[in-house]
Short mmCIF file of C-alpha atoms in Angstrom, two decimals:
data_model
loop_
_atom_site.label_atom_id
_atom_site.label_comp_id
_atom_site.label_asym_id
_atom_site.label_seq_id
_atom_site.Cartn_x
_atom_site.Cartn_y
_atom_site.Cartn_z
CA MET A 1 91.68 105.21 103.43
CA THR A 2 89.38 107.66 104.68
CA ALA A 3 92.54 108.23 108.11
CA SER A 4 94.73 108.79 105.46
CA ALA A 5 93.25 111.56 103.46
CA HIS A 6 92.69 113.52 106.79
CA ILE A 7 96.97 112.60 107.21
CA VAL A 8 98.08 114.22 103.94
CA THR A 9 95.04 117.20 104.15
CA ALA A 10 96.68 118.33 107.75
CA VAL A 11 99.88 117.12 106.98
CA ILE A 12 100.48 119.02 103.37
CA GLY A 13 99.48 122.76 103.17
CA SER A 14 101.27 125.46 103.86
CA GLY A 15 104.14 124.17 104.99
CA VAL A 16 105.69 122.69 101.67
CA LEU A 17 105.66 125.88 99.62
CA SER A 18 108.38 127.56 102.09
CA LEU A 19 110.44 124.04 101.76
CA ALA A 20 112.77 125.18 98.64
CA TRP A 21 112.98 128.33 100.46
CA ALA A 22 114.17 126.83 103.56
CA VAL A 23 116.54 124.22 101.81
CA ALA A 24 117.95 127.81 100.50
CA GLN A 25 119.08 128.63 103.97
CA LEU A 26 120.31 124.75 104.87
CA GLY A 27 121.85 124.28 101.61
CA TRP A 28 122.59 120.58 100.05
CA ILE A 29 123.26 118.77 103.05
CA ALA A 30 121.32 119.74 105.95
CA GLY A 31 118.27 120.54 104.43
CA PRO A 32 117.22 117.29 103.27
CA VAL A 33 118.86 115.26 106.50
CA ILE A 34 116.88 118.04 108.73
CA LEU A 35 113.43 117.06 106.46
CA VAL A 36 113.45 113.14 106.72
CA LEU A 37 114.52 113.56 110.87
CA PHE A 38 111.66 115.35 111.74
CA SER A 39 109.54 112.80 109.39
CA LEU A 40 111.21 110.02 111.06
CA ILE A 41 110.37 112.13 114.38
CA THR A 42 106.55 113.11 113.77
CA LEU A 43 106.26 108.90 112.70
CA TYR A 44 108.01 107.71 115.44
CA THR A 45 105.92 109.52 118.06
CA CYS A 46 102.92 108.95 116.42
CA PHE A 47 102.79 105.05 116.77
CA LEU A 48 103.40 106.35 120.59
CA LEU A 49 100.04 108.20 119.95
CA CYS A 50 98.50 105.61 118.35
CA ASN A 51 98.81 103.21 121.05
CA CYS A 52 97.44 105.93 123.83
CA TYR A 53 93.86 106.19 121.86
CA ARG A 54 93.11 103.33 124.60
CA TYR A 55 94.48 103.13 128.06
CA PRO A 56 95.70 101.13 130.01
CA ASP A 57 95.60 98.54 127.19
CA PRO A 58 96.19 100.12 123.50
CA VAL A 59 93.46 97.60 122.31
CA HIS A 60 91.18 96.73 124.94
CA GLY A 61 90.83 99.78 127.40
CA THR A 62 88.46 102.63 127.23
CA ARG A 63 88.55 104.82 124.34
CA ASN A 64 90.60 108.60 124.57
CA ARG A 65 88.40 110.45 122.50
CA THR A 66 90.41 113.47 122.21
CA TYR A 67 94.32 114.79 122.34
CA MET A 68 93.40 116.25 126.24
CA ASN A 69 91.11 113.23 126.96
CA MET A 70 94.41 110.90 126.23
CA VAL A 71 96.58 113.44 128.58
CA LYS A 72 94.23 114.36 130.98
CA THR A 73 93.36 109.99 131.53
CA ILE A 74 97.22 109.38 131.58
CA LEU A 75 98.97 112.47 133.01
CA GLY A 76 96.71 114.27 135.35
CA GLY A 77 94.75 117.06 135.20
CA LYS A 78 97.97 120.39 135.09
CA GLN A 79 99.41 118.05 132.00
CA TYR A 80 95.88 118.46 130.47
CA ARG A 81 95.69 122.31 130.98
CA LEU A 82 98.95 122.64 129.92
CA CYS A 83 98.04 120.22 127.23
CA GLY A 84 94.96 122.29 125.99
CA LEU A 85 96.98 125.42 125.73
CA ALA A 86 98.93 123.98 123.23
CA GLN A 87 96.74 122.00 121.58
CA PHE A 88 93.92 124.91 120.90
CA SER A 89 96.83 127.92 120.88
CA ASN A 90 98.27 126.40 117.81
CA LEU A 91 94.67 124.86 115.98
CA VAL A 92 93.48 128.55 116.40
CA GLY A 93 96.87 129.62 115.28
CA ALA A 94 96.69 127.11 111.87
CA CYS A 95 93.51 128.99 111.12
CA ILE A 96 94.83 132.12 110.62
CA GLY A 97 97.39 130.68 108.70
CA TYR A 98 95.78 129.34 106.59
CA THR A 99 93.07 132.24 105.82
CA ILE A 100 96.73 134.23 105.23
CA THR A 101 97.54 131.67 103.12
CA ALA A 102 94.83 131.22 100.39
CA SER A 103 94.26 135.04 100.70
CA ILE A 104 98.23 135.24 99.05
CA SER A 105 97.12 132.58 96.40
CA MET A 106 93.93 134.01 95.55
CA VAL A 107 95.82 137.24 95.02
CA ALA A 108 98.73 135.09 92.99
CA ILE A 109 95.99 134.62 90.51
CA GLY A 110 95.28 138.28 89.50
CA ARG A 111 98.79 139.09 89.45
CA SER A 112 99.70 136.41 87.60
CA ASN A 113 97.01 137.61 84.93
CA CYS A 114 97.77 140.69 85.46
CA PHE A 115 101.69 140.15 84.70
CA HIS A 116 100.82 137.96 81.54
CA LYS A 117 98.93 141.21 80.70
CA TYR A 118 101.07 143.93 81.20
CA GLY A 119 104.30 142.55 81.59
CA HIS A 120 106.51 141.22 84.18
CA GLU A 121 108.08 144.73 85.52
CA ALA A 122 104.08 146.09 85.73
CA LYS A 123 102.98 146.93 89.96
CA CYS A 124 100.27 144.47 89.59
CA HIS A 125 99.26 145.28 93.04
CA ILE A 126 95.88 143.94 94.92
CA SER A 127 94.88 144.09 98.65
CA ASN A 128 94.78 140.81 100.44
CA TYR A 129 92.16 141.95 102.90
CA SER A 130 88.80 141.54 100.23
CA TYR A 131 90.30 137.73 99.29
CA MET A 132 90.14 137.14 103.13
CA CYS A 133 86.46 137.61 103.26
CA ILE A 134 85.70 135.62 100.92
CA PHE A 135 87.82 133.08 102.04
CA GLY A 136 85.70 133.44 105.91
CA ALA A 137 82.29 133.11 104.15
CA ALA A 138 83.45 129.97 102.95
CA GLU A 139 84.12 128.72 105.70
CA ILE A 140 81.47 130.40 108.26
CA PHE A 141 78.91 127.85 105.33
CA LEU A 142 81.52 125.16 105.81
CA SER A 143 82.25 124.95 108.89
CA GLN A 144 78.43 123.78 109.99
CA ILE A 145 79.32 120.27 108.69
CA PRO A 146 79.09 119.04 112.45
CA ASP A 147 81.94 116.63 113.00
CA PHE A 148 85.04 114.72 111.46
CA HIS A 149 83.00 111.13 110.48
CA ASN A 150 81.64 113.97 107.79
CA LEU A 151 84.45 115.52 106.81
CA SER A 152 85.36 112.63 104.57
CA GLY A 153 84.41 114.40 101.38
CA LEU A 154 85.81 117.18 101.66
CA SER A 155 88.94 115.73 103.07
CA PHE A 156 89.43 113.28 100.04
CA ILE A 157 89.13 116.31 97.60
CA ALA A 158 91.91 118.48 99.82
CA ALA A 159 94.16 115.48 99.58
CA VAL A 160 93.91 115.47 95.61
CA MET A 161 94.28 119.28 95.88
CA SER A 162 97.88 119.43 97.71
CA PHE A 163 98.73 116.41 95.54
CA GLY A 164 97.85 118.94 91.96
CA TYR A 165 99.40 121.92 94.01
CA SER A 166 102.06 119.82 94.69
CA SER A 167 103.14 118.21 91.75
CA ILE A 168 102.47 121.67 89.33
CA GLY A 169 105.15 123.28 91.66
CA ILE A 170 107.39 120.54 90.66
CA GLY A 171 106.88 120.23 87.65
CA LEU A 172 107.32 123.53 86.79
CA SER A 173 111.00 123.80 88.91
CA ILE A 174 111.54 120.84 86.93
CA ALA A 175 110.95 122.89 83.43
CA LYS A 176 112.77 125.49 84.91
CA ILE A 177 116.14 123.18 85.49
CA ALA A 178 115.62 121.63 82.23
CA GLY A 179 116.01 125.08 80.50
CA GLY A 180 119.48 125.05 81.82
CA SER A 181 119.34 128.79 84.01
CA HIS A 182 122.30 128.88 86.36
CA VAL A 183 121.96 129.81 89.82
CA ASP A 184 123.76 129.84 92.88
CA THR A 185 123.68 127.30 95.21
CA SER A 186 126.00 125.42 98.01
CA LEU A 187 126.16 122.83 100.49
CA THR A 188 126.02 125.37 103.18
CA GLY A 189 123.35 127.37 101.19
CA LEU A 190 122.47 130.79 101.53
CA GLU A 191 126.66 132.93 101.55
CA VAL A 192 127.07 134.65 104.59
CA GLY A 193 129.37 137.83 103.04
CA LYS A 194 127.57 137.19 99.66
CA ASP A 195 123.88 136.83 100.21
CA VAL A 196 123.22 137.54 103.87
CA THR A 197 124.62 138.87 106.76
CA GLU A 198 126.45 136.57 109.59
CA MET A 199 123.54 137.41 111.57
CA GLN A 200 120.88 136.63 108.86
CA LYS A 201 121.85 133.72 107.87
CA ILE A 202 121.94 132.72 111.96
CA TRP A 203 118.10 133.87 112.09
CA TYR A 204 116.86 132.16 108.90
CA THR A 205 117.96 128.69 109.59
CA PHE A 206 116.23 129.12 112.72
CA GLN A 207 113.40 130.61 111.00
CA ALA A 208 113.62 127.16 108.81
CA ILE A 209 113.80 124.66 110.68
CA GLY A 210 110.77 126.20 112.06
CA ASN A 211 109.34 126.37 108.39
CA ILE A 212 109.71 122.56 108.46
CA ALA A 213 109.09 121.71 111.70
CA PHE A 214 105.64 122.71 110.97
CA ALA A 215 105.25 120.75 107.42
CA TYR A 216 105.29 118.00 109.59
CA SER A 217 103.22 118.79 112.43
CA PHE A 218 99.18 116.76 112.64
CA SER A 219 99.15 115.60 116.57
CA GLN A 220 96.97 118.40 117.45
CA VAL A 221 94.21 116.57 114.97
CA MET A 222 95.63 112.80 115.62
CA VAL A 223 93.74 111.92 118.19
CA GLU A 224 90.35 112.95 116.87
CA ILE A 225 91.13 111.21 113.17
CA GLN A 226 91.43 108.07 115.36
CA ASP A 227 88.28 108.31 116.49
CA THR A 228 86.34 107.81 113.16
CA LEU A 229 88.24 104.48 112.95
CA LYS A 230 86.02 101.60 113.56
CA SER A 231 86.73 99.13 116.09
CA SER A 232 87.98 96.13 114.61
CA PRO A 233 90.26 95.30 113.69
CA PRO A 234 91.95 97.36 116.21
CA GLU A 235 92.06 101.57 115.83
CA ASN A 236 96.20 101.35 116.88
CA GLY A 237 97.25 98.76 114.06
CA ALA A 238 95.26 101.03 111.63
CA MET A 239 96.26 104.43 112.60
CA LYS A 240 99.50 103.42 112.37
CA LYS A 241 99.27 102.01 108.83
CA ALA A 242 96.94 105.98 108.45
CA SER A 243 100.12 107.51 109.18
CA VAL A 244 103.01 105.48 107.73
CA THR A 245 101.25 106.06 104.61
CA GLY A 246 100.06 109.79 104.96
CA ILE A 247 103.86 110.83 106.29
CA SER A 248 105.27 108.31 103.18
CA ILE A 249 103.26 110.21 100.53
CA THR A 250 103.66 113.12 102.69
CA THR A 251 108.18 113.16 103.05
CA PHE A 252 107.55 111.77 98.45
CA PHE A 253 106.49 115.17 98.25
CA TYR A 254 108.20 117.51 100.66
CA MET A 255 111.94 116.44 99.16
CA LEU A 256 110.65 117.21 95.75
CA CYS A 257 109.28 120.46 96.41
CA GLY A 258 112.75 121.05 98.64
CA ILE A 259 115.14 119.90 96.67
CA LEU A 260 113.63 120.40 92.89
CA GLY A 261 112.62 124.14 94.19
CA TYR A 262 116.32 124.77 95.65
CA GLN A 263 118.08 123.35 92.33
CA ALA A 264 115.36 125.88 90.71
CA PHE A 265 115.64 129.00 92.21
CA GLY A 266 119.05 128.43 94.17
CA ASN A 267 119.54 130.36 96.63
CA LYS A 268 117.15 133.48 95.94
CA ALA A 269 113.88 130.58 96.22
CA PRO A 270 111.23 133.09 97.17
CA GLY A 271 108.92 132.11 100.00
CA ASN A 272 106.10 130.79 98.71
CA PHE A 273 107.34 129.68 95.43
CA LEU A 274 104.16 129.33 93.92
CA THR A 275 102.88 132.98 94.69
CA GLY A 276 105.90 134.24 94.96
CA PHE A 277 106.87 134.79 91.32
CA GLY A 278 109.58 132.58 90.99
CA PHE A 279 106.96 131.47 87.60
CA TYR A 280 105.66 133.63 85.92
CA GLU A 281 104.32 131.10 82.26
CA PRO A 282 102.61 129.65 82.39
CA TYR A 283 100.48 132.17 84.20
CA TRP A 284 97.49 129.61 83.71
CA LEU A 285 99.25 126.53 85.30
CA VAL A 286 100.24 129.04 88.20
CA ASP A 287 96.67 129.90 88.57
CA ILE A 288 95.19 126.25 88.83
CA GLY A 289 98.20 125.47 91.42
CA ASN A 290 97.05 128.69 93.21
CA VAL A 291 93.13 127.37 93.15
CA PHE A 292 94.44 123.61 94.03
CA ILE A 293 96.05 125.49 96.94
CA VAL A 294 92.50 127.39 98.08
CA VAL A 295 91.13 124.65 97.66
CA HIS A 296 93.08 123.23 100.07
CA LEU A 297 93.24 125.26 102.55
CA VAL A 298 89.09 125.12 102.94
CA GLY A 299 88.99 121.41 103.06
CA ALA A 300 92.37 121.93 106.03
CA TYR A 301 90.72 124.93 107.52
CA GLN A 302 87.53 122.24 108.48
CA VAL A 303 90.35 119.84 110.38
CA PHE A 304 91.94 121.79 112.00
CA SER A 305 89.02 123.28 113.50
CA GLN A 306 86.33 120.69 113.64
CA PRO A 307 88.63 120.02 117.55
CA VAL A 308 88.15 123.55 118.72
CA TYR A 309 84.27 123.37 117.79
CA LEU A 310 83.95 120.06 119.84
CA LEU A 311 85.10 121.55 122.85
CA VAL A 312 83.44 124.77 123.42
CA GLU A 313 79.80 123.09 122.09
CA SER A 314 80.60 120.14 124.50
CA TRP A 315 80.86 122.64 127.36
CA CYS A 316 78.42 124.71 127.04
CA ALA A 317 76.03 121.79 126.22
CA GLY A 318 77.52 120.35 129.90
CA ARG A 319 77.07 124.12 131.28
CA TRP A 320 73.52 124.63 129.93
CA PRO A 321 71.78 120.74 129.41
CA GLN A 322 68.15 122.13 129.10
CA SER A 323 68.34 125.39 126.98
CA ARG A 324 66.80 124.82 123.54
CA ILE A 325 69.09 126.93 121.61
CA MET A 326 71.85 124.52 122.56
CA ALA A 327 69.65 121.21 121.96
CA LYS A 328 67.12 121.97 119.31
CA GLU A 329 68.02 121.08 116.09
CA TYR A 330 65.89 122.56 112.87
CA GLY A 331 64.97 121.20 109.36
CA VAL A 332 66.00 122.52 106.50
CA ASP A 333 65.59 121.26 103.10
CA ILE A 334 68.77 121.63 100.78
CA PRO A 335 68.27 120.52 96.67
CA LEU A 336 70.19 117.53 95.50
CA VAL A 337 71.30 116.76 99.16
CA GLY A 338 67.94 116.19 101.53
CA THR A 339 66.95 117.45 105.10
CA TYR A 340 70.10 118.51 106.72
CA LYS A 341 70.32 119.26 110.38
CA VAL A 342 71.04 122.50 111.46
CA ASN A 343 71.86 123.81 115.17
CA ALA A 344 70.81 127.85 116.19
CA PHE A 345 73.99 127.20 119.09
CA ARG A 346 76.60 125.54 115.85
CA VAL A 347 75.12 128.65 113.72
CA ILE A 348 76.88 131.14 115.57
CA TRP A 349 79.52 129.80 117.79
CA ARG A 350 81.13 128.50 114.58
CA THR A 351 80.31 131.94 112.32
CA VAL A 352 81.74 134.08 115.32
CA TYR A 353 84.88 131.30 115.06
CA VAL A 354 85.60 132.30 111.40
CA ILE A 355 84.50 136.02 111.71
CA LEU A 356 87.28 135.69 114.58
CA THR A 357 90.08 133.96 112.75
CA ALA A 358 89.48 136.20 109.41
CA LEU A 359 90.06 140.08 111.74
CA ILE A 360 93.32 137.87 113.53
CA ALA A 361 94.74 137.19 110.31
CA MET A 362 93.98 141.06 108.72
CA ILE A 363 96.30 142.24 111.31
CA LEU A 364 99.22 140.17 111.32
CA PRO A 365 99.62 138.15 107.37
CA PHE A 366 103.15 137.64 107.24
CA PHE A 367 103.37 134.03 105.79
CA ASN A 368 107.35 132.85 106.33
CA SER A 369 107.54 133.75 109.73
CA ILE A 370 103.68 132.62 111.14
CA VAL A 371 104.41 129.54 109.38
CA GLY A 372 107.83 129.41 111.59
CA LEU A 373 106.05 130.62 114.50
CA LEU A 374 103.43 128.22 114.66
CA GLY A 375 105.89 125.22 114.14
CA ALA A 376 108.07 126.06 117.04
CA ILE A 377 105.23 126.35 119.66
CA SER A 378 103.52 123.25 118.45
CA PHE A 379 106.21 121.17 117.23
CA TRP A 380 107.68 120.16 120.68
CA PRO A 381 104.64 119.34 123.50
CA LEU A 382 101.67 118.12 120.75
CA THR A 383 104.25 115.84 118.44
CA VAL A 384 107.27 114.70 120.87
CA TYR A 385 106.77 115.88 124.82
CA PHE A 386 102.99 114.45 125.52
CA PRO A 387 103.57 111.75 122.88
CA THR A 388 106.40 110.54 125.12
CA HIS A 389 105.53 111.03 128.56
CA MET A 390 102.23 109.14 128.32
CA TYR A 391 104.23 105.88 126.36
CA LEU A 392 106.01 106.29 129.52
CA VAL A 393 103.97 106.26 131.87
CA GLN A 394 101.52 103.49 129.61
CA ALA A 395 104.14 101.09 128.89
CA GLN A 396 105.54 101.75 132.19
CA VAL A 397 108.99 102.07 131.64
CA PRO A 398 111.22 102.18 134.89
CA LYS A 399 113.37 105.32 135.04
CA PHE A 400 117.16 105.15 133.74
CA SER A 401 116.48 102.22 132.04
CA MET A 402 118.01 103.23 127.62
CA ILE A 403 114.48 103.84 126.42
CA TRP A 404 113.65 106.22 129.21
CA ILE A 405 117.25 107.80 129.12
CA GLY A 406 116.61 107.87 124.57
CA VAL A 407 113.19 109.32 125.21
CA LYS A 408 114.49 111.92 126.89
CA MET A 409 117.55 112.41 124.90
CA LEU A 410 114.94 112.94 122.23
CA ASN A 411 112.36 115.46 124.50
CA VAL A 412 115.95 118.00 124.97
CA PHE A 413 116.62 117.57 121.29
CA CYS A 414 113.61 118.85 119.94
CA LEU A 415 113.00 121.52 122.79
CA ILE A 416 116.39 123.16 121.46
CA VAL A 417 115.26 123.17 117.63
CA SER A 418 111.66 124.64 119.04
CA LEU A 419 113.42 127.43 121.24
CA VAL A 420 115.71 128.52 118.56
CA ALA A 421 113.13 127.93 115.31
CA ALA A 422 110.68 130.39 117.47
CA VAL A 423 113.45 133.26 118.12
CA GLY A 424 114.35 133.10 114.33
CA SER A 425 110.97 133.67 113.33
CA ILE A 426 109.99 136.38 116.07
CA GLN A 427 112.64 137.94 114.22
CA GLY A 428 111.96 137.73 110.88
CA MET A 429 107.93 138.94 112.17
CA VAL A 430 109.99 142.06 114.15
CA ILE A 431 111.74 143.27 111.02
CA ASP A 432 108.00 142.89 109.01
CA LEU A 433 106.85 144.77 112.16
CA LYS A 434 108.88 147.84 111.47
CA THR A 435 107.37 148.40 107.49
CA TYR A 436 103.27 146.58 107.73
CA LYS A 437 100.86 149.08 108.62
CA PRO A 438 97.28 147.31 109.80
CA PHE A 439 94.89 147.30 107.11
CA LYS A 440 96.46 149.04 104.53
#
């Protein structure tokens, strides 16, 4: 149950908010097909990754406690460095993305109340920057949670929040559909010549595929989640059950959010349907949905930060084992909680990390383009390439056998998807940069 909660917290994040927009770019046929396809690819590669947690035997072999250690043990040093680059750029990128998304939701609460008070045509402009600072301050406090083993309570709260705001989005979409408002939808999404130019259609399609890919991405924290499980029953079996549960719940909500959101808004679906003001009323329910998003992202930020914290702290502890700042812990009495152990290096390093991610978020607040680019960068190497190659080595699959050819074809397909999605997202960021002025 804890592993399933961690998975739902990691998977259902900012990606769900852009699915109505993504389906609008792809249409009634390609949209649902791509949603289901990526869920199946993610589940298949998760199963392969579960079996690599112990090596050489998936049940009795030696534990690999982190994704990078797993790659180093099975594939060697060169692949290990590539994995580290892909994994940690994605984890840091996700934290930046969550800071941006949380601040957009906090701003949306203020704007929703403003629109309710002064009318839908009012100029309710609010800056994101102060809200990024508030989010960062909360994360500095929560970053002192030592590791994944102590995160279960926060993950359960975050998972409940994700169900909450997804359900509110679905409910508001159903209410809009039931209201009988006519919107344009089509089998192929946005229509060339009517909604967009031919070139825009291509770029938006690429970006939408990236958004969907990111919406399922959690391989970068999966090994660390599996490491929290007991050794009996075998971790790989328990983690497979947790993956099926987590991805099934996620796919159910994604299909509802994407399809009902598209039916409600049609080809004019906003990039984020709770903060893009597809809904103005009931304003209090939109506010509650955005509060749920913020609370969920507070937890998701910690889930994605823990491997980064662990990497730096382990390296520094090995480099300076006798240092008092590394080893010594101080007891701090917290009312109703008890004594909490605080480490000086942990406080300094984690605080600096949160401040840096908040600063970068202030410089690059492009929601849809960043979501698509993160998905493109991480999906192929972490969700497909490393899991499938480790499986081929561990299972000793003969070259050019049917399984070997099938795995290689899956790799090529996902690489092409990642490349076109990255191109679409970069194009979106280039367009945004033409009108954006930092810190204004």
